[in-house]
Amino acid sequence: MAYSVSKTLFDPEGRFFGYSVDRRSRNEIIICEVSSGQVVSRFQLDMQDEILAFTWVTQKQSKASVKRASKRTTNGEVVQANGGAIPLKNLAVMLKNGAILILSPYHNDISNKIVNESEIKCLSSYSDSNGIFYGYDKELKAIKLFNATENRSVSTLEFSVDKNIDLIQVLKNNTLLLASASIYLVSPNDSIDYIRLPVPRGHGTRIVSLVQSIRNPDIIVSARINDTTLCVHSLHKKGTVTTVDTLLTVISIHNFELDDNEYLATLNDNGVIQICQLPTGKGQTITFSQISTDSKVPLTGFYVKDGFITVSWFQDMHPRFAKFPCRDSDYIIETEENSSESQEEDDDKDEDEVTNILESEKEEIIDSNNIVETAEELYDLISNNIEDESKVISICASNNSNVGETVKNLNKSKASRLFIILVQYFTSNVVHSSSLKLWIKWIIVTHGRILIESPETVQLLQLLSSILDEEKKVLPTMLSLQGKLTLLKAQLSLRNEIASISLEDEEKNVNSTTVYTVADENLTYDNGETDDFANVEE
């Protein structure tokens, strides 16, 4: 298989669907819109950036950000680019090296990068607070609090009771629920205060999914790895109330209300979704309804809202969605099995598309018509085209002289606008012109005070800082590689020089030595005798 989908996740509102793709030479995070199925954001990562997990983080919008996100259509109607008053949903992606990337469905660049010195084991899911989420640092044995707008953890709280924490969830009363094989209720205060729910007898594997009851916050339901039984726990009684046998191993749970009842929806490891009523006590009869496909194509995720369940699966590596009312009936989705050949073809097609895009960027970014000789001409050219992003990028990429003098002459608004255009392009494209970096540097040097006054430019400065941090990590490796190449080049040159000297010595030796030929060995004298035979008459 050329590439595969490893992780998928709906956002809490069901508007967006994020998934990771493992390719031969790189990893990707793709976000698509559920209603249309269209890709809205795509993020390319290096192959060494192994993706461990991701979660959606809610972030409230300020009035200023909502205003900046608005745009005017051709008929004059003002619309909100990101949904207006709807809170922003960013995707927090956890990498194996400890870093956490904050990705937005509305942009193709990384909104923020949270630097972490050690690997974060897990992230809290579906946090409703303003950009706040939690993670567990296994190496430090601590709970870390993160903010989607900060580039480091906000606070750290030691939790060494159980180092095997694999799941963190925020309950309705802001209590943290940590889970390994056991369940811990933690109050995230200055000092640790926790309650431990014991492991039910016969169910000792680690917990992979947890939900809190909507109607009764005292009840939580857990699913465990390689376990076909759901356990219903009581926080007040600190024990297991009842169990539900699903007959299949559950990998995720959601719950929802319908017709004055609460239901559990589970995704099983073979890609089948089962729905049953949440039991309230032992001995209750459980009936299931089921959603599956008509082939071996598994369902990969789902979310439930307003009495409807939306499910996802992949058709030739492209996400597909279907929506059903939550009723006591089974649904079978008509699909076609993925073809490995089509996967290879799609992968090659994607690679070709990327190559073509990069080649076209190389050709289009520099335009000889935009090259000018003086700083005054360059200033006029930028000022007259400051609203045309592609034109401005081409002008800056085509001119690498008189940059400092031109930038000094820009006023506050034009300098900020130029900085935003160049940084957004720089951080969202693989191929960059070195002259763009020169322009960005001069804007920061000349108009630094202006840039730190705007939240938008401050966020871009943070993004640039995170990119520089990443490049600094790669620098020692590149310098080491450069040193090895220089050494190999010197060795090759020395070897060629020695070979040349040896060849010259050989030629000198040949010229100073008498050479006998075959003709010399077969000389015939006047009397008919040769030097090889004696005279017969003698």
XYZ file of C-alpha atoms in Angstrom:
538
model
C 0.000 0.000 0.000
C 1.426 3.390 -1.009
C -0.081 5.250 1.922
C -2.652 4.768 4.653
C -4.982 6.689 6.938
C -3.965 6.205 10.569
C -6.150 8.537 12.674
C -9.513 10.257 12.187
C -11.612 12.602 14.323
C -14.787 14.667 13.915
C -14.862 18.046 15.596
C -17.449 18.368 18.431
C -19.860 20.314 16.217
C -19.560 17.854 13.349
C -18.545 20.593 10.900
C -15.030 19.346 10.172
C -13.287 15.999 9.888
C -9.553 15.682 10.497
C -7.403 12.717 9.511
C -3.733 11.850 9.186
C -2.164 10.213 6.129
C 1.101 8.254 6.342
C 2.911 8.447 3.001
C 6.227 7.078 1.754
C 8.133 10.329 2.138
C 5.999 12.473 4.420
C 3.051 12.615 6.786
C 0.009 14.801 6.247
C -2.846 16.184 8.308
C -5.939 16.912 6.209
C -9.101 18.699 7.336
C -12.243 18.498 5.231
C -15.730 19.951 5.557
C -18.287 17.284 6.420
C -21.251 18.850 4.603
C -19.460 19.121 1.260
C -16.669 16.577 1.678
C -14.203 19.148 0.296
C -10.675 19.507 1.686
C -10.319 22.903 3.395
C -6.820 22.577 4.886
C -3.783 20.408 4.219
C -0.614 20.312 6.309
C 2.553 18.510 5.198
C 4.938 17.246 7.882
C 8.339 15.622 7.653
C 8.572 11.845 7.807
C 10.342 12.021 11.181
C 7.397 13.968 12.641
C 5.512 10.908 13.857
C 1.914 11.716 14.785
C 0.787 10.105 18.044
C -2.685 11.601 18.429
C -4.763 14.716 17.935
C -7.786 16.389 19.486
C -10.060 19.341 18.749
C -9.690 22.433 20.937
C -12.373 25.112 21.240
C -11.230 28.723 21.175
C -13.565 31.682 21.609
C -13.317 34.551 19.138
C -12.684 38.120 20.138
C -14.693 40.857 18.430
C -11.555 41.973 16.644
C -10.826 38.507 15.270
C -14.425 38.112 14.080
C -14.162 41.457 12.290
C -10.853 40.467 10.668
C -12.356 37.167 9.554
C -15.231 38.887 7.740
C -15.122 39.479 4.039
C -17.321 41.187 1.450
C -18.738 39.243 -1.466
C -19.052 40.563 -5.017
C -22.644 41.662 -4.375
C -21.644 43.646 -1.283
C -22.895 41.146 1.319
C -20.634 40.799 4.364
C -20.086 37.196 5.495
C -17.935 35.591 8.166
C -15.114 33.470 6.750
C -15.020 31.172 9.771
C -18.654 31.002 10.698
C -19.067 34.281 12.577
C -19.948 33.854 16.236
C -19.297 30.112 16.204
C -16.236 29.362 18.400
C -13.087 28.425 16.521
C -12.189 24.738 16.462
C -8.474 24.112 16.123
C -6.851 20.722 15.762
C -4.100 20.052 18.318
C -1.678 17.479 16.854
C 0.683 15.659 19.207
C 4.069 14.606 17.759
C 6.391 11.967 19.151
C 9.140 14.538 19.789
C 6.867 16.258 22.329
C 5.807 19.201 20.178
C 2.119 20.055 19.757
C 0.972 21.729 16.523
C -2.155 23.896 16.481
C -3.843 23.669 13.069
C -6.837 25.641 11.822
C -9.481 24.531 9.303
C -9.372 28.060 7.884
C -5.672 28.281 7.014
C -3.011 26.089 5.429
C -0.305 27.171 7.833
C 0.455 26.145 11.404
C -1.309 28.575 13.765
C 0.997 27.798 16.676
C 3.617 25.311 17.789
C 3.874 24.395 21.458
C 7.421 23.351 22.297
C 7.808 20.536 24.821
C 11.027 18.903 25.987
C 9.603 15.387 26.438
C 6.881 13.266 24.893
C 3.290 14.004 25.892
C 1.463 10.735 26.435
C -2.092 11.953 25.791
C -4.234 15.065 25.345
C -7.614 15.894 26.851
C -10.380 15.714 24.275
C -13.215 18.094 23.419
C -12.287 20.842 25.873
C -14.970 23.559 25.939
C -12.735 26.155 27.607
C -11.056 28.991 25.760
C -8.171 27.194 24.040
C -7.240 25.251 27.196
C -6.382 21.550 27.144
C -4.362 19.110 29.243
C -1.659 16.537 28.559
C 0.241 13.945 30.575
C 4.043 14.002 30.506
C 5.180 10.451 31.261
C 8.848 11.356 31.690
C 8.157 14.126 34.206
C 5.169 12.260 35.697
C 3.124 15.426 35.554
C -0.115 16.894 34.239
C 0.549 19.855 31.950
C -1.870 22.634 31.110
C -1.641 24.073 27.579
C -3.154 27.060 25.815
C -3.586 26.973 22.047
C -2.137 30.490 21.785
C 0.955 29.930 23.957
C 4.158 28.287 22.721
C 4.919 26.455 25.993
C 2.923 24.738 28.739
C 1.083 27.166 31.005
C 1.480 25.154 34.210
C 2.708 21.770 35.456
C 1.233 19.656 38.252
C 3.076 16.567 39.464
C 1.120 13.286 39.311
C 3.344 10.301 40.071
C 0.614 8.001 41.402
C 0.393 6.106 38.110
C 2.878 6.729 35.279
C 0.892 4.672 32.748
C -1.799 7.303 32.109
C -3.160 6.900 28.564
C -6.253 9.089 28.632
C -7.261 12.476 30.057
C -10.758 13.883 29.998
C -12.319 17.023 31.478
C -15.611 16.336 33.280
C -18.513 18.767 33.576
C -17.384 20.126 36.949
C -13.867 20.768 35.537
C -12.523 17.749 37.380
C -9.886 15.846 35.444
C -10.400 12.177 34.784
C -7.129 10.291 34.219
C -7.146 6.663 33.140
C -4.711 3.788 32.760
C -6.174 0.479 33.880
C -7.538 2.387 36.894
C -9.512 5.613 36.867
C -8.408 8.698 38.819
C -10.494 11.790 39.532
C -8.115 14.719 39.951
C -8.817 18.275 41.094
C -6.312 20.453 39.192
C -5.481 22.718 42.119
C -2.104 23.744 43.538
C -1.780 20.344 45.186
C -2.955 16.960 43.943
C -6.265 15.727 45.331
C -7.438 12.533 43.683
C -9.889 9.655 44.032
C -9.093 6.236 42.552
C -11.736 3.953 41.085
C -10.489 0.359 41.319
C -10.128 -1.948 38.321
C -13.206 -4.190 37.922
C -12.494 -7.873 38.426
C -11.720 -9.560 35.104
C -11.256 -6.241 33.273
C -7.652 -5.233 33.858
C -6.547 -3.892 30.469
C -6.009 -0.181 29.842
C -8.933 2.125 29.107
C -9.198 3.486 25.551
C -12.401 5.553 25.757
C -14.597 7.181 28.426
C -17.866 9.125 28.473
C -19.749 10.866 31.263
C -23.508 10.431 31.419
C -25.527 13.414 30.186
C -28.487 12.800 32.489
C -26.527 11.614 35.537
C -23.013 13.132 35.892
C -22.231 10.558 38.599
C -22.118 7.813 35.945
C -19.223 7.212 33.542
C -18.793 4.412 31.003
C -15.412 2.971 30.009
C -14.140 0.761 27.187
C -10.902 -1.216 27.488
C -8.439 -2.543 24.949
C -9.114 -6.129 23.825
C -12.247 -6.187 25.989
C -15.769 -6.696 24.630
C -17.408 -5.427 27.828
C -18.310 -1.847 28.719
C -18.119 -0.991 32.412
C -20.585 1.478 33.959
C -19.003 3.197 36.972
C -20.424 5.338 39.776
C -18.168 8.178 40.924
C -20.081 8.525 44.183
C -19.965 4.832 45.051
C -16.424 4.484 43.684
C -17.213 1.206 41.969
C -18.769 -0.568 38.991
C -22.550 -0.425 38.737
C -23.092 -2.801 35.832
C -21.544 -4.043 32.583
C -22.647 -4.200 28.950
C -21.432 -7.035 26.722
C -21.036 -5.749 23.152
C -19.622 -9.025 21.722
C -17.055 -6.876 19.863
C -14.006 -4.939 21.082
C -14.895 -1.245 21.467
C -12.363 1.454 20.502
C -14.474 4.594 21.094
C -17.735 5.592 22.815
C -20.133 8.530 22.473
C -23.429 9.138 24.225
C -26.521 11.148 23.279
C -30.114 11.804 24.347
C -33.186 10.893 22.318
C -36.862 10.702 23.335
C -36.098 11.205 27.056
C -33.589 8.359 27.030
C -29.798 8.238 26.973
C -27.977 6.014 24.508
C -24.448 4.735 23.958
C -22.930 4.587 20.484
C -19.756 2.514 20.135
C -17.289 2.006 17.288
C -15.828 -1.491 17.286
C -12.425 -2.626 16.057
C -13.919 -4.189 12.916
C -15.509 -0.902 11.861
C -19.081 -1.560 12.990
C -21.112 0.953 15.031
C -23.513 -0.326 17.686
C -26.133 1.731 19.527
C -27.851 0.702 22.776
C -29.667 2.344 25.661
C -27.484 3.262 28.638
C -28.275 0.739 31.410
C -29.257 2.121 34.810
C -28.823 -1.062 36.809
C -27.860 -4.727 36.781
C -29.945 -7.265 34.917
C -31.306 -4.755 32.430
C -31.963 -6.213 28.976
C -29.793 -4.578 26.321
C -30.832 -4.417 22.673
C -28.539 -3.130 19.937
C -29.047 -1.465 16.587
C -26.141 -1.578 14.175
C -24.571 0.450 11.343
C -22.110 -1.268 9.004
C -21.012 -1.362 5.374
C -21.894 -3.953 2.739
C -18.197 -4.816 2.212
C -14.949 -5.145 4.105
C -14.565 -1.355 4.161
C -14.691 -0.382 7.872
C -16.331 2.672 9.373
C -13.653 4.910 10.891
C -15.585 7.367 13.055
C -18.894 9.026 13.899
C -20.558 11.831 15.804
C -24.114 12.288 17.052
C -26.074 15.549 17.060
C -29.769 16.506 17.130
C -30.948 12.908 16.871
C -28.801 12.088 13.821
C -25.618 10.069 13.578
C -23.016 10.863 10.900
C -20.518 8.113 10.081
C -17.299 8.152 8.073
C -15.337 5.675 5.978
C -12.732 5.896 3.211
C -13.264 5.150 -0.464
C -9.979 4.940 -2.386
C -8.359 6.957 0.403
C -10.956 9.740 0.220
C -13.325 10.336 3.183
C -16.999 9.596 2.699
C -19.900 10.446 5.019
C -23.449 9.238 5.577
C -26.137 10.558 7.931
C -28.906 8.523 9.595
C -31.617 9.210 12.176
C -30.905 7.527 15.521
C -33.591 4.854 15.639
C -33.858 1.238 16.752
C -33.067 -0.111 13.307
C -30.027 -1.403 11.438
C -28.386 0.439 8.527
C -26.141 -1.022 5.847
C -24.081 1.421 3.786
C -23.386 0.571 0.152
C -19.666 0.934 -0.557
C -16.990 -0.402 -2.856
C -13.820 -1.937 -1.495
C -10.634 0.109 -1.771
C -8.347 -0.942 -4.602
C -4.629 -1.130 -3.847
C -3.914 -0.300 -7.495
C -6.042 2.843 -7.300
C -4.249 3.777 -4.090
C -0.904 3.521 -5.875
C -2.238 5.537 -8.809
C -3.691 8.216 -6.505
C -0.432 8.397 -4.573
C 1.607 8.801 -7.752
C -0.900 11.382 -8.966
C -0.594 13.324 -5.725
C 3.202 13.200 -5.943
C 3.062 14.462 -9.553
C 0.656 17.237 -8.572
C 2.958 18.352 -5.780
C 5.939 18.315 -8.157
C 4.030 20.298 -10.777
C 2.908 22.848 -8.188
C 6.448 23.307 -6.920
C 7.823 23.662 -10.443
C 5.133 26.191 -11.345
C 5.922 28.140 -8.186
C 9.561 28.288 -9.224
C 8.550 29.703 -12.594
C 5.792 32.077 -11.476
C 7.180 33.567 -8.281
C 9.944 35.479 -10.132
C 8.826 37.787 -12.947
C 11.375 39.787 -14.936
C 8.753 42.491 -15.514
C 8.786 43.234 -11.763
C 12.554 43.815 -11.557
C 13.476 47.460 -10.926
C 16.795 49.215 -10.316
C 16.161 51.886 -7.668
C 14.590 51.907 -4.192
C 12.118 54.630 -5.281
C 10.798 52.468 -8.138
C 10.566 49.448 -5.843
C 8.678 51.463 -3.202
C 6.181 52.742 -5.794
C 5.693 49.235 -7.208
C 4.898 47.736 -3.785
C 2.705 50.659 -2.673
C 0.588 50.494 -5.828
C 0.065 46.710 -5.556
C -0.114 46.225 -1.773
C -3.643 44.757 -1.952
C -2.668 42.177 -4.578
C -0.964 39.409 -2.582
C 0.360 37.373 -5.501
C 1.714 40.521 -7.176
C 3.463 41.661 -3.988
C 5.059 38.234 -3.486
C 6.328 38.249 -7.066
C 7.734 41.788 -6.687
C 9.610 40.907 -3.483
C 10.904 37.621 -4.888
C 12.137 39.347 -8.049
C 14.105 42.052 -6.237
C 16.855 41.326 -3.714
C 18.605 44.705 -3.865
C 17.527 47.999 -2.251
C 15.396 45.978 0.180
C 16.451 47.755 3.387
C 15.971 51.256 1.988
C 12.578 50.345 0.508
C 11.273 48.841 3.755
C 12.390 51.916 5.762
C 10.183 54.139 3.578
C 7.021 52.053 4.202
C 4.509 53.505 6.633
C 2.956 51.574 9.540
C -0.027 50.079 7.714
C 1.905 49.100 4.563
C 4.738 47.516 6.573
C 2.264 45.405 8.594
C 0.362 44.411 5.472
C 3.561 43.417 3.652
C 4.765 41.425 6.664
C 1.479 39.482 6.878
C 1.494 38.673 3.141
C 5.104 37.478 3.082
C 4.954 35.417 6.295
C 1.703 33.716 5.344
C 3.182 32.750 1.984
C 6.531 31.789 3.491
C 5.007 29.447 6.099
C 2.516 27.753 3.779
C 4.768 26.916 0.811
C 7.518 24.361 0.486
C 9.595 26.291 -2.055
C 10.639 29.749 -0.902
C 12.786 32.400 -2.518
C 15.722 33.501 -0.390
C 14.824 37.116 -1.159
C 11.531 36.703 0.740
C 13.509 35.859 3.870
C 15.541 39.030 3.302
C 12.379 41.129 3.103
C 10.941 39.577 6.274
C 14.193 40.216 8.134
C 14.293 43.897 7.154
C 10.640 44.420 8.149
C 11.293 42.926 11.593
C 14.456 44.992 12.053
C 12.941 48.258 10.842
C 9.327 48.004 12.057
C 9.620 45.661 15.055
C 7.720 47.981 17.409
C 4.801 48.185 14.970
C 4.612 44.386 14.623
C 4.279 43.722 18.371
C 1.265 46.041 18.623
C -1.030 43.838 16.521
C -2.267 40.404 17.745
C -2.249 39.090 14.171
C 1.392 39.998 13.526
C 2.413 38.788 17.000
C 0.959 35.379 16.177
C 2.934 35.327 12.913
C 6.097 36.277 14.826
C 5.490 33.331 17.159
C 5.049 31.087 14.126
C 8.335 32.308 12.664
C 10.025 31.695 16.012
C 8.796 28.103 16.093
C 10.046 27.538 12.531
C 13.460 28.903 13.495
C 13.529 26.575 16.509
C 12.894 23.634 14.197
C 15.618 24.758 11.782
C 18.056 25.134 14.692
C 17.468 21.472 15.559
C 18.314 20.436 11.996
C 21.362 22.740 11.743
C 23.885 20.473 13.587
C 22.942 17.546 11.355
C 23.313 19.662 8.225
C 26.681 21.025 9.369
C 27.870 17.509 10.133
C 26.734 16.365 6.689
C 28.465 19.352 5.072
C 31.688 18.474 6.912
C 31.528 14.875 5.713
C 30.933 15.987 2.123
C 33.864 18.418 2.316
C 36.097 15.639 3.656
C 35.019 13.243 0.901
C 35.648 15.919 -1.724
C 39.154 16.565 -0.343
C 39.903 12.823 -0.252
C 38.726 12.432 -3.844
C 40.859 15.371 -4.969
C 43.910 13.963 -3.174
C 43.345 10.525 -4.693
C 43.121 12.024 -8.206
C 46.320 14.010 -7.573
C 48.201 10.892 -6.414
C 46.948 8.932 -9.429
C 48.100 11.721 -11.749
C 51.613 11.765 -10.186
C 51.887 7.967 -10.495
C 50.931 8.138 -14.166
C 53.613 10.762 -14.863
C 56.283 8.645 -13.120
C 55.330 5.636 -15.229
C 55.679 7.642 -18.428
C 59.160 8.840 -17.372
C 60.296 5.279 -16.644
C 59.064 4.110 -20.029
C 60.929 6.838 -21.898
C 64.270 6.072 -20.126
C 64.243 2.276 -20.840
C 65.446 0.524 -24.135
C 62.543 -1.239 -25.694
C 63.110 -4.324 -27.876
C 60.527 -5.104 -30.456
C 59.571 -8.312 -32.157
C 61.359 -7.096 -35.282
C 64.627 -6.824 -33.314
C 64.328 -10.391 -32.121
C 63.990 -11.721 -35.715
C 66.935 -9.949 -37.405
C 68.502 -11.804 -40.485
C 72.178 -11.332 -41.242
C 73.852 -11.163 -44.704
C 75.043 -14.766 -44.675
C 71.520 -15.983 -44.074
C 72.056 -16.729 -40.445
C 69.973 -15.513 -37.602
C 70.977 -14.794 -34.046
C 68.744 -17.623 -32.896
C 70.602 -20.512 -34.660
C 74.243 -21.502 -35.066
C 75.929 -21.799 -38.528
C 75.241 -25.315 -39.834
C 78.461 -25.481 -41.859
C 80.546 -24.748 -38.770
